[in-house]
Coordinates of C-alpha atoms and ligand atoms in Angstrom, one line a residue:
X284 CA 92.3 120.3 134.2
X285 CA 88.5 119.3 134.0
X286 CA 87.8 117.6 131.0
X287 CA 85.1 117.1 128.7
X288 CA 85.1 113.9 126.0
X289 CA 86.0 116.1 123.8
X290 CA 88.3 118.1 125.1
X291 CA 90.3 114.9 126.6
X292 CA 90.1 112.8 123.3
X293 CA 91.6 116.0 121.8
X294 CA 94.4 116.0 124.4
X295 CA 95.3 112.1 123.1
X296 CA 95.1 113.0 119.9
X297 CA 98.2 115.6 120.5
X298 CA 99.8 113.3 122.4
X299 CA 100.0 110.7 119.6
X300 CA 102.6 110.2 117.4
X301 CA 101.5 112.9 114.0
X302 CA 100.8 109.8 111.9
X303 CA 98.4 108.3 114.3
X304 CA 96.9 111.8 114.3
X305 CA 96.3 111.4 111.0
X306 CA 95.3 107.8 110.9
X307 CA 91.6 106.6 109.3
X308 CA 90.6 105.0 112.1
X309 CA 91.2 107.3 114.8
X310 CA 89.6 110.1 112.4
X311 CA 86.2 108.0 112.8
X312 CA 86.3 108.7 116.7
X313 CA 83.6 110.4 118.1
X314 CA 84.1 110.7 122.0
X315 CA 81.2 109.5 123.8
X316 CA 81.1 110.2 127.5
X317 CA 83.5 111.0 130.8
X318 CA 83.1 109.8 134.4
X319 CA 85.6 108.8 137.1
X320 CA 85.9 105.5 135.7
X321 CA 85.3 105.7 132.2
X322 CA 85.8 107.4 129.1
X323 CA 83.9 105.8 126.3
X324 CA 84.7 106.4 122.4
X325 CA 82.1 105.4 119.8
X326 CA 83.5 104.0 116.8
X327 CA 81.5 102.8 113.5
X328 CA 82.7 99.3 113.2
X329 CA 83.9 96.6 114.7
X330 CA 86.9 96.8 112.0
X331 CA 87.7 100.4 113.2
X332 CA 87.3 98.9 116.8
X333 CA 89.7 96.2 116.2
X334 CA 92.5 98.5 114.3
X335 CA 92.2 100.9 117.3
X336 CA 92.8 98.3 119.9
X337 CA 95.5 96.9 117.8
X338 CA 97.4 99.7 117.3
X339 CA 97.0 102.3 119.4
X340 CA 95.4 101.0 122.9
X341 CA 98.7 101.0 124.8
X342 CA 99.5 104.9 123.6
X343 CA 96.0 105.5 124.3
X344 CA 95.9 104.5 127.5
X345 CA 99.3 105.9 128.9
X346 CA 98.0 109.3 127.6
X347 CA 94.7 108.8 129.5
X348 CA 96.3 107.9 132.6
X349 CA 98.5 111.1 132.1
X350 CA 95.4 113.4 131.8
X351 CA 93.1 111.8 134.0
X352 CA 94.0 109.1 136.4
X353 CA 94.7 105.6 135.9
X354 CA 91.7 104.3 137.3
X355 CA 90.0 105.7 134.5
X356 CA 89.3 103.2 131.5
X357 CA 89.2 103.7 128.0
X358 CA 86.0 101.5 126.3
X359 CA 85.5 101.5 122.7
X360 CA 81.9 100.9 121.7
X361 CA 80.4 100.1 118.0
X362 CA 77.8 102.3 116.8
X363 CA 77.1 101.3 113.0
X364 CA 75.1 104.9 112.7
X365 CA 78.0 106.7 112.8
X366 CA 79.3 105.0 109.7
X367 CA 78.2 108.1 107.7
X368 CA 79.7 109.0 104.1
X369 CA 82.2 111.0 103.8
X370 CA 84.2 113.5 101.8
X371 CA 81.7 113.5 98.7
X372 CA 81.1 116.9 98.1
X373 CA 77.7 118.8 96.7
X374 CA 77.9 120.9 93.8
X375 CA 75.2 123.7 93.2
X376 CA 72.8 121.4 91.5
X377 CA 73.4 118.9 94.3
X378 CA 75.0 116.6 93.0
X379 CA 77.9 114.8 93.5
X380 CA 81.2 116.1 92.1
X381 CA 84.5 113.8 92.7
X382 CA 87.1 115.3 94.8
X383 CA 89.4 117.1 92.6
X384 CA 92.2 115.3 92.3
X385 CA 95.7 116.7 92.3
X386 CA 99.1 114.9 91.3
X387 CA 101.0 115.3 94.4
X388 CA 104.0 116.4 93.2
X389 CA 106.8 118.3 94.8
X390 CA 107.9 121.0 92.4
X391 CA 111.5 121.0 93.7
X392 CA 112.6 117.5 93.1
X393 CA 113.6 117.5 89.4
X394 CA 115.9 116.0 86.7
X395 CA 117.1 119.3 86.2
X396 CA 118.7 119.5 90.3
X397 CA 119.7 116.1 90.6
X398 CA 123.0 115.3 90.3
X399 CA 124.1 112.4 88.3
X400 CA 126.7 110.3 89.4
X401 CA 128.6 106.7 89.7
X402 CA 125.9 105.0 91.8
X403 CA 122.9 106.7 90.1
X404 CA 123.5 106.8 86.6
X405 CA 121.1 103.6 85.6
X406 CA 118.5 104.7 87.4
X407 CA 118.8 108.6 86.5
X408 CA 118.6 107.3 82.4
X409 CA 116.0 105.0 83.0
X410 CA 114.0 107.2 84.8
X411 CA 114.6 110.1 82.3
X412 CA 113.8 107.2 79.7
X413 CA 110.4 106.5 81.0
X414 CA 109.2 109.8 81.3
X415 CA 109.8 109.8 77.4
X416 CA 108.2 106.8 76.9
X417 CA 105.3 105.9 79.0
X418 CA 103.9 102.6 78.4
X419 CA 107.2 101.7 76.6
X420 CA 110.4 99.2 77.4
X421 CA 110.4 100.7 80.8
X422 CA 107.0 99.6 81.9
X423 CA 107.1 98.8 84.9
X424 CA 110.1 100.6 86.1
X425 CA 111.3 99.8 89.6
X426 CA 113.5 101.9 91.7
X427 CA 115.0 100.5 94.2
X428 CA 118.1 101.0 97.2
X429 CA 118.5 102.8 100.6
X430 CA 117.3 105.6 102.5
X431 CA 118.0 108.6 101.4
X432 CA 119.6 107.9 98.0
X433 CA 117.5 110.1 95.4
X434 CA 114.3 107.0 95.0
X435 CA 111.7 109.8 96.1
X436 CA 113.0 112.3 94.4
X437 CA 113.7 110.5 90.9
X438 CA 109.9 109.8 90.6
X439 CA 108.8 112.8 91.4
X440 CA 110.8 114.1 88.6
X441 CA 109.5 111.9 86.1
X442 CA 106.0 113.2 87.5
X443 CA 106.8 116.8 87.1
X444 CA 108.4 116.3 83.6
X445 CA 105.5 114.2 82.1
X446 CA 103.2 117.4 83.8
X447 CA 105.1 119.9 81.6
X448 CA 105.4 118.1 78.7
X449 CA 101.6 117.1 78.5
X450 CA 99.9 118.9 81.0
X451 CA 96.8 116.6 80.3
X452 CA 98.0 113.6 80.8
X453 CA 96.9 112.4 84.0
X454 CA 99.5 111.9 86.7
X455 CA 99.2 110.3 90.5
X456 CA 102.3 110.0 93.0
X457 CA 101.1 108.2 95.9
X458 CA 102.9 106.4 98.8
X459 CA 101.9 102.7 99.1
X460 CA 100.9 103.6 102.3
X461 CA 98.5 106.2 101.1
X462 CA 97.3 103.8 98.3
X463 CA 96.4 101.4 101.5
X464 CA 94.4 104.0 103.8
X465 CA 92.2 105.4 100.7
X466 CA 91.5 101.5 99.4
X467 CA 90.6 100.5 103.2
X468 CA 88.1 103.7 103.4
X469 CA 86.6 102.9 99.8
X470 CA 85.3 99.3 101.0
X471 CA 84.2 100.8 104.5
X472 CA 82.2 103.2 102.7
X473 CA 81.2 101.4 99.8
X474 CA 80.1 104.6 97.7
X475 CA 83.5 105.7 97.5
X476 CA 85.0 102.8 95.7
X477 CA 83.8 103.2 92.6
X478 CA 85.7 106.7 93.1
X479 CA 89.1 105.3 94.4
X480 CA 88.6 102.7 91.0
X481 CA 88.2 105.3 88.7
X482 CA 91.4 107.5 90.3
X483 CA 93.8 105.1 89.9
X484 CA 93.0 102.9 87.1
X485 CA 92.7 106.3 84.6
X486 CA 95.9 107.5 86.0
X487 CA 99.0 107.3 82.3
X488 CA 101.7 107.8 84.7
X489 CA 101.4 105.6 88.3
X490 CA 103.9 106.6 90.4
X491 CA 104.1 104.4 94.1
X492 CA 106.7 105.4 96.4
X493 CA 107.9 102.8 98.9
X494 CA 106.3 99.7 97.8
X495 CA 107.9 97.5 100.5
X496 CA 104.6 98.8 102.9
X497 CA 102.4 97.5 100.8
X498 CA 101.3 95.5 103.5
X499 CA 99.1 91.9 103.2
X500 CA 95.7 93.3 104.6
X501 CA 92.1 93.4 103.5
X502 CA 92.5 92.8 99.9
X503 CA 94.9 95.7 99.6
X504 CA 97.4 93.4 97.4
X505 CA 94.2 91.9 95.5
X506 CA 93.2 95.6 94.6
X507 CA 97.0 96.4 93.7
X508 CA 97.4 93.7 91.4
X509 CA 94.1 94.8 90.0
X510 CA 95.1 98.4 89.2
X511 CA 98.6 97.1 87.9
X512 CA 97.0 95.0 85.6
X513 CA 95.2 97.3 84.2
X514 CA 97.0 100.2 83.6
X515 CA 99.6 97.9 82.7
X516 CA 97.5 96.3 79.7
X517 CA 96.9 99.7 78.7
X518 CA 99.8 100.7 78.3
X519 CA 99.7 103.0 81.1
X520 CA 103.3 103.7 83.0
X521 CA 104.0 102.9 86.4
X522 CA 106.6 103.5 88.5
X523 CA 107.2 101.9 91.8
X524 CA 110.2 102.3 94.5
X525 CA 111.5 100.5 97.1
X526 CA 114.2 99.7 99.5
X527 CA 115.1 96.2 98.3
X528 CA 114.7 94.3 95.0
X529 CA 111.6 92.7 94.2
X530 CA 112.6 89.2 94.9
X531 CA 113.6 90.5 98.6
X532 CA 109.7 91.8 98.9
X533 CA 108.9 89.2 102.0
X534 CA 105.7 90.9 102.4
X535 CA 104.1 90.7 98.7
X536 CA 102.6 88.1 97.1
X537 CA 105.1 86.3 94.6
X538 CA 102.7 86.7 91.6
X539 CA 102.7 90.9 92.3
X540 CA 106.4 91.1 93.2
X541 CA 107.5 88.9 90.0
X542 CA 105.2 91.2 87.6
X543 CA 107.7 93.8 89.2
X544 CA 110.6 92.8 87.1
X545 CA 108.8 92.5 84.1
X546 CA 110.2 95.7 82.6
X547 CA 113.2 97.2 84.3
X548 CA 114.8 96.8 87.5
X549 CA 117.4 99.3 88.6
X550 CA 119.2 99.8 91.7
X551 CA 120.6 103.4 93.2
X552 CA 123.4 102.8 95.4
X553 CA 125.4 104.9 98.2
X554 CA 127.3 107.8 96.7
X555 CA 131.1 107.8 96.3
X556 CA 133.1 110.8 97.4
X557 CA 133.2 112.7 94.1
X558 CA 129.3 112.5 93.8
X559 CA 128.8 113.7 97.1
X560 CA 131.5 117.1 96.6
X561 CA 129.5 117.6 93.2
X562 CA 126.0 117.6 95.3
X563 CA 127.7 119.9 97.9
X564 CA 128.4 121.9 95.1
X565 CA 125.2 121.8 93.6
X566 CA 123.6 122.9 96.4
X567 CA 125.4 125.7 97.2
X568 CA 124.5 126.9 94.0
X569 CA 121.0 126.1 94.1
X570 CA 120.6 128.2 98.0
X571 CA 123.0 130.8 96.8
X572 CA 125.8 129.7 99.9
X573 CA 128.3 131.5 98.7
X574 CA 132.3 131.3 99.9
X575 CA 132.6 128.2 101.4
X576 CA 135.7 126.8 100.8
X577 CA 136.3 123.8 98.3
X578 CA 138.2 122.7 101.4
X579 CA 135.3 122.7 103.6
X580 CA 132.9 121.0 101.0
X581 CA 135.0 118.2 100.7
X582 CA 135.6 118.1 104.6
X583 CA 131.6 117.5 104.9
X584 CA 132.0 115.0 102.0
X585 CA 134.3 112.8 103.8
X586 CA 132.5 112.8 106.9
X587 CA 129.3 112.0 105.9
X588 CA 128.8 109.2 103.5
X589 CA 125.4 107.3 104.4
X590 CA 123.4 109.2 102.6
X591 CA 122.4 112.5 100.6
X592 CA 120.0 114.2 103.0
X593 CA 121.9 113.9 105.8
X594 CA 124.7 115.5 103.5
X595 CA 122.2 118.7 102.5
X596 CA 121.2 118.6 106.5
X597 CA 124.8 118.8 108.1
X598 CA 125.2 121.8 105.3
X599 CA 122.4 123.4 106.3
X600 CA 123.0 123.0 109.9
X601 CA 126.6 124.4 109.3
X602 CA 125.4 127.7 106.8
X603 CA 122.7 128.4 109.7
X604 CA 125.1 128.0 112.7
X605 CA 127.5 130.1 111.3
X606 CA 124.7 132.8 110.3
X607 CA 123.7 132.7 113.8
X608 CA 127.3 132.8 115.7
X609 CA 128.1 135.4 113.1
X610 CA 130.8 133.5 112.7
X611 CA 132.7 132.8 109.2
X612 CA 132.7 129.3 108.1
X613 CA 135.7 128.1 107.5
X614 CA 137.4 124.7 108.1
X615 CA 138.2 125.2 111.6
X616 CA 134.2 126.5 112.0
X617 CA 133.5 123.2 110.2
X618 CA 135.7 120.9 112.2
X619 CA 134.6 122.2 115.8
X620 CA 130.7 122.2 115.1
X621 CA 130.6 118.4 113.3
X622 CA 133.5 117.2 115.5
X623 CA 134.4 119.0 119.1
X624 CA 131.5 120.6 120.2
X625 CA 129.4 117.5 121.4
X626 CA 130.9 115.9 124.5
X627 CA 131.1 112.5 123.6
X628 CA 132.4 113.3 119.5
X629 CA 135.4 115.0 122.4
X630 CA 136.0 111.4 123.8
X631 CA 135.8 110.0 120.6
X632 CA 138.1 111.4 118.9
X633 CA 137.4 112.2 115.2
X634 CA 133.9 110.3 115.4
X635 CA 130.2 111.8 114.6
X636 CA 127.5 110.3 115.3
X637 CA 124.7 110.7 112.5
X638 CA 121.2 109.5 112.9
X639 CA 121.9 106.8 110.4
X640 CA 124.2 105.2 112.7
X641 CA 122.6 105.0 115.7
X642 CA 119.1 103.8 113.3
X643 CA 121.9 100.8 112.3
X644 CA 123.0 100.0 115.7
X645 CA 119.4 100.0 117.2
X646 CA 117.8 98.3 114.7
X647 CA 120.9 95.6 114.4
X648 CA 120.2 94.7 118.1
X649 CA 116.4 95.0 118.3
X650 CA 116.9 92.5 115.0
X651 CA 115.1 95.5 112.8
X652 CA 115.7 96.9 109.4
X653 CA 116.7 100.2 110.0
X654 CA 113.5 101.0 107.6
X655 CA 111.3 100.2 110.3
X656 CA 112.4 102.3 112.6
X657 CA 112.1 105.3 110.1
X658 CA 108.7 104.1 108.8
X659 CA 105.3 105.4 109.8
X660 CA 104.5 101.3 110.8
X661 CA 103.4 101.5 114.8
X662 CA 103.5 98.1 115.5
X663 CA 104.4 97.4 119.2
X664 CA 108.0 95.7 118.6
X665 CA 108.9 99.2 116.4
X666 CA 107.4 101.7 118.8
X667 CA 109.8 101.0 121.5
X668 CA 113.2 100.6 119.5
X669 CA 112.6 103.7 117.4
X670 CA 111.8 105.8 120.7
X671 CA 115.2 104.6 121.7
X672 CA 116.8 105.4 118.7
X673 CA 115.2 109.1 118.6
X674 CA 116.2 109.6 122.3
X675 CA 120.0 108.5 121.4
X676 CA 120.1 111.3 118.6
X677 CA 118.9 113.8 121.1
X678 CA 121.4 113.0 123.5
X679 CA 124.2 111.8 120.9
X680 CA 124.3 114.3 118.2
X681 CA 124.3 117.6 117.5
X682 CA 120.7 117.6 115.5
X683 CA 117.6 119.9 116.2
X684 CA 114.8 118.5 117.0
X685 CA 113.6 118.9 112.9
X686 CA 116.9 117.2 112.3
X687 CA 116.0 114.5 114.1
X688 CA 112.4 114.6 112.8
X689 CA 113.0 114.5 109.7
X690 CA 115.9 111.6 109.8
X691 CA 112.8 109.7 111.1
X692 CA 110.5 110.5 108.2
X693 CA 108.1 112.6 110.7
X694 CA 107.0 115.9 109.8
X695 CA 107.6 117.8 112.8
X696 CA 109.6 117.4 115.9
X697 CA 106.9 116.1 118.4
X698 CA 107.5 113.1 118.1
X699 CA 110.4 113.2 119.0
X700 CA 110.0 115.4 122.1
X701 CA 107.4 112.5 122.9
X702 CA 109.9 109.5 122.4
X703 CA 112.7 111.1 124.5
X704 CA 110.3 112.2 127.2
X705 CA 108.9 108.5 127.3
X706 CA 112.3 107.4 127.2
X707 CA 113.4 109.7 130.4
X708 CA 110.7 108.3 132.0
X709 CA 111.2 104.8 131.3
X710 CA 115.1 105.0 132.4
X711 CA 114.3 104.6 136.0
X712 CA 114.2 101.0 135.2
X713 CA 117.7 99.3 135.8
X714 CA 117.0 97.1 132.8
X715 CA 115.9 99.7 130.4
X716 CA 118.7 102.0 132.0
X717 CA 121.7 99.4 131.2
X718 CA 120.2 99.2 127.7
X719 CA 120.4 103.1 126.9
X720 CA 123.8 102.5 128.2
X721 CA 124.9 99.8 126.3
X722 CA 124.0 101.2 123.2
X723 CA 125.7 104.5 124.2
X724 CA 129.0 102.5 124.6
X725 CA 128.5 101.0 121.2
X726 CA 127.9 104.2 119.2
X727 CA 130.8 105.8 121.2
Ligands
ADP1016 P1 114.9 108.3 99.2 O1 113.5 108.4 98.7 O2 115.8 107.4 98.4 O3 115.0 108.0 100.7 P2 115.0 111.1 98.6 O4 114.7 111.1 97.2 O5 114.0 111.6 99.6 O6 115.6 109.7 99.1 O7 116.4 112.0 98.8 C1 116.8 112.6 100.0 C2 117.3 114.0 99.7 O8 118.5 114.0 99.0 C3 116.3 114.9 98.9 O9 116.3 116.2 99.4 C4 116.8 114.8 97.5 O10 116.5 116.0 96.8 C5 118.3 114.8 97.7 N1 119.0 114.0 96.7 C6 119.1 112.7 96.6 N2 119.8 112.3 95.5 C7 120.2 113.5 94.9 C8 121.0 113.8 93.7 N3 121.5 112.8 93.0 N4 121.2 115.1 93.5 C9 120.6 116.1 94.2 N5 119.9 115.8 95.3 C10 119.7 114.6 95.7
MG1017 MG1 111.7 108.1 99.7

């Protein structure tokens, strides 16, 4: 296909993985020109320049040799004009009206649907606690364990309660990683700081998913520690989460991490068996699945026990399959689709392999947290690794492509066609080929 620059940079943009798509840099863009051997991007600053070479100049280039040929070159130039401000609205009278700000809440997660068991029962009271009190004992209050264990959805229900209660109290969910990208464009476009300020530090009720990110970068701590000190002397409640304590926090400055534990820590941990058949339960309830066996909810129970969304996906996966086949679901329906109808689960015996596995057994060899690999961080030594892992779930499990998506925190499944088609690709090195291999024999 003839291109134009703008119909080629579009063509990397859909190659790249969604977050990229969505990344602050790559949104300042503007495709410049096209000829056999170069395609030239304008950016407006040398910042943006650098962030874009850092992160995405490999991808960007292995798309660009895809669409056009490899002799073409990609060449970033500055061009402080397009450094233009954005976002700020016009009202009628002309003039400027902040964006209007929402909470960000998700409606569905709740006290009132979450189950309360064993391993969450500190963090369910204090989080019920807090959303009584803001300001009060609780403040801060610091969620914290591993993927997939309620963190997300217990602050969201604090969020939603604190809405109904006092609809005008002002709430804010944010991920760290969104606090980062609005701080970063605040100081590139100066006017808007005084904006990003003023939404954070009037916010009663502070609620900052996945902390850990928070990473060491252009004052981003600085600016953190500035907004928790102030909402924190007035009283205002915040509410962090994370997937280790504070004092495991490599990446934060001591004096931020140790104001963490200045009200209350609590940890949610992996689900025993009888939490896990209640949540089955629950949400059987909840999506009106009727008949399905007690014996069948406590088969799905005891085969998956990493963590609770995987549980709600393999009973999802099992309602719809059974739908589909037309078939009843029954034990036997439940044994053959989460045990005997993959290949290698055959050779296995009784084994399945969940996402959560193969994350652990990638990420123990490539020396990773298994976090990374399900984080939105595109740092070179994660890229590879997670495309790995996401091409062994293809290949290893039974999970749809959203399946797989969404055990990888991404929000649709091209990703993952992406990583696997990379990875087919890259097979037809021996080295990379004994490697797939390897970890095949592991997880089998
Ligand atoms: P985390 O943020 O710890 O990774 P999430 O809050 O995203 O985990 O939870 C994953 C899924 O499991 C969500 O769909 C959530 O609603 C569900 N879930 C987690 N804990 C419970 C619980 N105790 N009761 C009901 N659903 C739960
Ligand atoms: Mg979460």
């Amino acid at each position: 296909m003839q291109h134009t620059p703008d119909s080629l940079w579009l063509a990397i943009l859909e190659e790249l993985d969604e977050t990229a798509r969505d990344d602050i840099y790559l949104r300042q863009v503007t495709p410049h020109s096209l000829t056999e051997e170069s395609f030239i991007i304008a950016v407006p600053s040398d910042y943006t320049q650098d962030e874009i070479e850092d992160r995405f100049l490999s991808d960007i280039k292995k798309v660009l040799g895809n669409e056009i040929n490899n002799g073409c070159r990609l060449k970033i130039s500055v061009d402080t004009s397009l450094a233009k401000i954005p976002k700020l609205k016009q009202t009628e009278n002309g003039s400027e009206e902040d964006t209007p700000e929402t909470a960000n809440l998700n409606p569905n997660y709740i006290f009132k649907n979450f189950v309360v068991g064993q391993s969450n029962r500190i963090c369910h009271a204090t989080a019920f606690a807090a959303s009584d009190d803001l300001g009060g004992e609780y403040n801060p209050l610091f969620i914290y364990g591993g993927v997939g264990l309620g963190k997300t959805h217990l602050l969201h229900a604090i969020g939603n309660r604190v809405q109904d209660k006092a609809p005008k109290r002002k709430v804010l969910y944010v991920t760290s990683e969104t606090f980062m990208n609005e701080f970063i464009e605040s100081i590139m476009y100066r006017n808007s700081a005084q904006g990003f300020r003023t939404k954070y530090r009037t916010a009663d009720l502070l609620l900052i998913d996945d902390i850990q990110f928070l990473a060491r970068k252009e004052g981003t701590q600085e600016e953190f520690f500035n907004t928790f000190n102030d909402l924190y002397m007035n009283s205002n409640q915040i509410v962090m989460t994370s997937d280790r304590s504070p004092s495991m926090l490599e990446n934060l400055e001591e004096r931020l991490s140790s104001r963490f534990e200045w009200g209350m820590v609590a940890e949610i941990d992996k689900p025993n068996y009888e939490l896990r058949l209640s949540i089955l339960k629950r949400k059987c309830e909840d999506q009106d699945f009727e008949d399905i066996s007690d014996e069948v909810l406590s088969y799905i129970a005891e085969m998956v026990t990493a963590n609770i969304r995987e549980l709600e996906g393999i009973l999802i996966r099992l309602t719809t399959q059974a739908t589909i086949l037309g078939e009843r679901l029954d034990i036997d329906f439940a044994r053959r689709v989460l045990n005997d109808t993959s290949p290698l689960s055959r050779r296995s015996g009784q084994k399945v392999i969940t996402a959560s596995t193969i994350q652990k057994i990638v990420a123990d060899h490539f020396q990773l947290n298994s976090d990374d690999l399900t984080s939105a961080k595109r740092t070179k030594v994660l890229v590879f690794p997670r495309q790995i892992a996401m091409y062994l779930c293809r290949e290893l499990t039974q999970l749809s492509l959203l399946d797989i998506a969404e055990a990888f925190n991404r929000q649709n499944h091209r990703t993952i066609t992406y990583a696997y088609e990379q990875i087919e690709k890259l097979l037809e090195d021996k080295e990379i080929k004994k490697l797939v291999q390897l970890l095949t024999d592991e997880l089998t």
